[in-house]
Amino acid sequence: MASSNRGIQIGSAWYQTNIKLRPQHRGIHLVTEEILKQIPELYQFSVGLCHIQILHTSASLALNESWDPDVRDDIEMMLNKIIPEGLDYRHDCEGPDDMPAHVKACFLGSSLSIAITNGKLALGTWQGIWFCEHRDNAGSRKLIITLTGCLRDSARTPLSPVSPIASTSS
């Protein structure tokens, strides 16, 4: 992928926000567009990182197949085989799906870090952000999004006169 952002970028910026994902039924859901609609600030970054963290212990995030929904169904099927309900879990105060949900969340993880390139997430051709809901009756889920990197400011390239590392001698 060709990029106009080669070389050293000067300056840095941080942006952080909390967003909500709409309630989903148990399963794996592609939420890339739902997240992107809530962080228009992403476009302001030329290069950087987008960190996405889910603020729950019974749901998770993953980066995987964005084209074929059968992949998400197959992963859900495998998670249920690997981590079944009905075992002799000690933690069961929130129902039979609660402890398996915590284990699934540990397997898949609670955060993603994705590169930012030219104001967009640098995702592979078939990659998308998955929200993995491991509970039967969960509500909306909260995410915290942190963007860090260099803003799209052509005046602050290493060779521009306003750059702190540009040569001022003639």
Tab-separated table of C-alpha atoms in Angstrom, residues 18-165:
chain	number	residue	atom	x	y	z
A	18	ASN	CA	-16.412	6.469	25.267
A	19	ILE	CA	-18.941	4.975	22.875
A	20	LYS	CA	-21.758	2.453	23.176
A	21	LEU	CA	-22.488	-0.511	20.973
A	22	ARG	CA	-26.149	-1.328	20.476
A	23	PRO	CA	-27.398	-4.406	22.353
A	24	GLN	CA	-26.800	-7.644	20.461
A	25	HIS	CA	-27.951	-11.206	20.882
A	26	ARG	CA	-25.394	-13.793	21.911
A	27	GLY	CA	-22.908	-14.351	19.103
A	28	ILE	CA	-20.220	-12.637	17.100
A	29	HIS	CA	-21.086	-9.395	15.339
A	30	LEU	CA	-19.213	-7.272	12.807
A	31	VAL	CA	-19.149	-3.746	14.266
A	32	THR	CA	-16.462	-1.940	12.260
A	33	GLU	CA	-18.872	0.567	10.693
A	34	GLU	CA	-20.796	1.090	13.952
A	35	ILE	CA	-17.536	2.064	15.669
A	36	LEU	CA	-16.225	4.226	12.811
A	37	LYS	CA	-19.453	6.264	12.734
A	38	GLN	CA	-18.825	7.226	16.355
A	39	ILE	CA	-15.192	8.358	15.902
A	40	PRO	CA	-15.097	10.889	13.030
A	41	GLU	CA	-11.943	12.297	14.685
A	42	LEU	CA	-10.043	9.351	13.190
A	43	TYR	CA	-9.887	11.187	9.857
A	44	GLN	CA	-7.702	13.896	11.446
A	45	PHE	CA	-4.794	11.472	12.037
A	46	SER	CA	-2.233	10.814	9.319
A	47	VAL	CA	-0.469	8.019	11.190
A	48	GLY	CA	-0.977	6.470	14.602
A	49	LEU	CA	-2.765	3.843	16.630
A	50	CYS	CA	-6.391	3.289	17.515
A	51	HIS	CA	-6.835	1.375	20.746
A	52	ILE	CA	-10.298	-0.060	21.424
A	53	GLN	CA	-11.116	-1.524	24.840
A	54	ILE	CA	-14.400	-3.082	25.914
A	55	LEU	CA	-15.378	-2.164	29.466
A	56	HIS	CA	-17.033	-5.479	30.307
A	57	THR	CA	-15.830	-8.888	31.505
A	58	SER	CA	-18.339	-11.090	29.700
A	59	ALA	CA	-17.883	-9.812	26.132
A	60	SER	CA	-14.809	-9.464	23.945
A	61	LEU	CA	-13.305	-7.968	20.813
A	62	ALA	CA	-11.460	-9.610	17.938
A	63	LEU	CA	-10.093	-8.714	14.529
A	64	ASN	CA	-11.054	-11.245	11.883
A	65	GLU	CA	-13.124	-12.094	8.786
A	66	SER	CA	-15.408	-9.304	7.585
A	67	TRP	CA	-16.870	-10.869	4.445
A	68	ASP	CA	-18.381	-14.277	5.213
A	69	PRO	CA	-20.787	-14.338	8.203
A	70	ASP	CA	-20.385	-18.128	8.353
A	71	VAL	CA	-16.941	-17.579	9.893
A	72	ARG	CA	-18.527	-15.729	12.826
A	73	ASP	CA	-21.123	-18.501	13.267
A	74	ASP	CA	-18.399	-21.174	13.146
A	75	ILE	CA	-16.293	-19.351	15.745
A	76	GLU	CA	-19.322	-19.041	18.037
A	77	MET	CA	-19.975	-22.780	17.594
A	78	MET	CA	-16.348	-23.625	18.456
A	79	LEU	CA	-16.300	-21.338	21.505
A	80	ASN	CA	-19.419	-23.098	22.808
A	81	LYS	CA	-17.768	-26.506	22.313
A	82	ILE	CA	-14.485	-25.457	23.940
A	83	ILE	CA	-16.165	-23.552	26.800
A	84	PRO	CA	-19.550	-25.184	27.439
A	85	GLU	CA	-22.249	-24.165	29.843
A	86	GLY	CA	-23.340	-26.694	32.434
A	87	LEU	CA	-19.961	-27.478	33.959
A	88	ASP	CA	-19.535	-27.271	37.711
A	89	TYR	CA	-18.584	-23.569	37.705
A	90	ARG	CA	-18.331	-22.018	41.166
A	91	HIS	CA	-19.295	-18.541	39.910
A	92	ASP	CA	-22.911	-18.840	38.821
A	93	CYS	CA	-24.714	-15.968	40.558
A	94	GLU	CA	-25.672	-14.305	37.244
A	95	GLY	CA	-26.881	-17.424	35.467
A	96	PRO	CA	-25.493	-20.421	33.604
A	97	ASP	CA	-24.046	-18.332	30.759
A	98	ASP	CA	-22.078	-15.971	33.028
A	99	MET	CA	-18.936	-17.942	33.896
A	100	PRO	CA	-18.548	-19.371	30.384
A	101	ALA	CA	-18.846	-15.767	29.133
A	102	HIS	CA	-15.941	-14.694	31.362
A	103	VAL	CA	-13.773	-17.561	30.072
A	104	LYS	CA	-14.597	-16.770	26.428
A	105	ALA	CA	-13.742	-13.122	27.039
A	106	CYS	CA	-10.355	-14.190	28.457
A	107	PHE	CA	-9.694	-16.339	25.383
A	108	LEU	CA	-10.495	-13.606	22.869
A	109	GLY	CA	-9.431	-10.513	24.798
A	110	SER	CA	-10.765	-7.152	25.802
A	111	SER	CA	-8.865	-4.805	23.497
A	112	LEU	CA	-7.507	-4.219	20.011
A	113	SER	CA	-4.781	-1.911	18.713
A	114	ILE	CA	-5.078	-1.076	15.035
A	115	ALA	CA	-2.734	1.120	12.998
A	116	ILE	CA	-4.061	4.368	11.545
A	117	THR	CA	-2.929	5.300	8.043
A	118	ASN	CA	-4.141	8.427	6.255
A	119	GLY	CA	-7.151	8.893	8.520
A	120	LYS	CA	-8.366	5.297	8.259
A	121	LEU	CA	-7.927	2.074	10.183
A	122	ALA	CA	-5.245	0.011	8.446
A	123	LEU	CA	-7.298	-3.153	8.103
A	124	GLY	CA	-6.532	-6.019	5.759
A	125	THR	CA	-8.831	-6.665	2.791
A	126	TRP	CA	-11.078	-9.087	4.684
A	127	GLN	CA	-10.542	-7.820	8.245
A	128	GLY	CA	-13.196	-6.303	10.438
A	129	ILE	CA	-13.772	-5.604	14.116
A	130	TRP	CA	-15.802	-8.256	15.874
A	131	PHE	CA	-17.878	-7.644	18.979
A	132	CYS	CA	-18.316	-10.991	20.692
A	133	GLU	CA	-21.344	-11.069	22.963
A	134	HIS	CA	-21.070	-14.065	25.273
A	135	ARG	CA	-24.246	-13.499	27.317
A	136	ASP	CA	-27.808	-14.412	26.390
A	137	ASN	CA	-29.426	-11.210	27.675
A	138	ALA	CA	-26.869	-8.416	27.786
A	139	GLY	CA	-27.591	-4.750	27.211
A	140	SER	CA	-25.568	-2.174	25.332
A	141	ARG	CA	-21.812	-2.451	25.784
A	142	LYS	CA	-19.362	0.376	26.413
A	143	LEU	CA	-16.058	0.861	24.629
A	144	ILE	CA	-13.283	3.330	25.264
A	145	ILE	CA	-11.486	4.454	22.125
A	146	THR	CA	-8.042	6.066	22.281
A	147	LEU	CA	-6.459	7.589	19.193
A	148	THR	CA	-2.831	8.638	19.253
A	149	GLY	CA	-0.518	9.745	16.495
A	150	CYS	CA	0.263	12.619	14.185
A	151	LEU	CA	-2.427	14.840	12.791
A	152	ARG	CA	-2.930	15.400	9.074
A	153	ASP	CA	-1.082	18.714	8.955
A	154	SER	CA	1.086	19.102	5.884
A	155	ALA	CA	2.798	22.121	7.466
A	156	ARG	CA	4.470	19.884	10.076
A	157	THR	CA	6.427	17.467	7.908
A	158	PRO	CA	10.148	17.051	8.725
A	159	LEU	CA	11.152	19.075	5.674
A	160	SER	CA	8.779	22.013	6.133
A	161	PRO	CA	10.142	25.338	7.448
A	162	VAL	CA	7.891	25.147	10.548
A	163	SER	CA	9.255	21.750	11.568
A	164	PRO	CA	11.428	21.751	14.691
A	165	ILE	CA	13.971	19.538	12.916
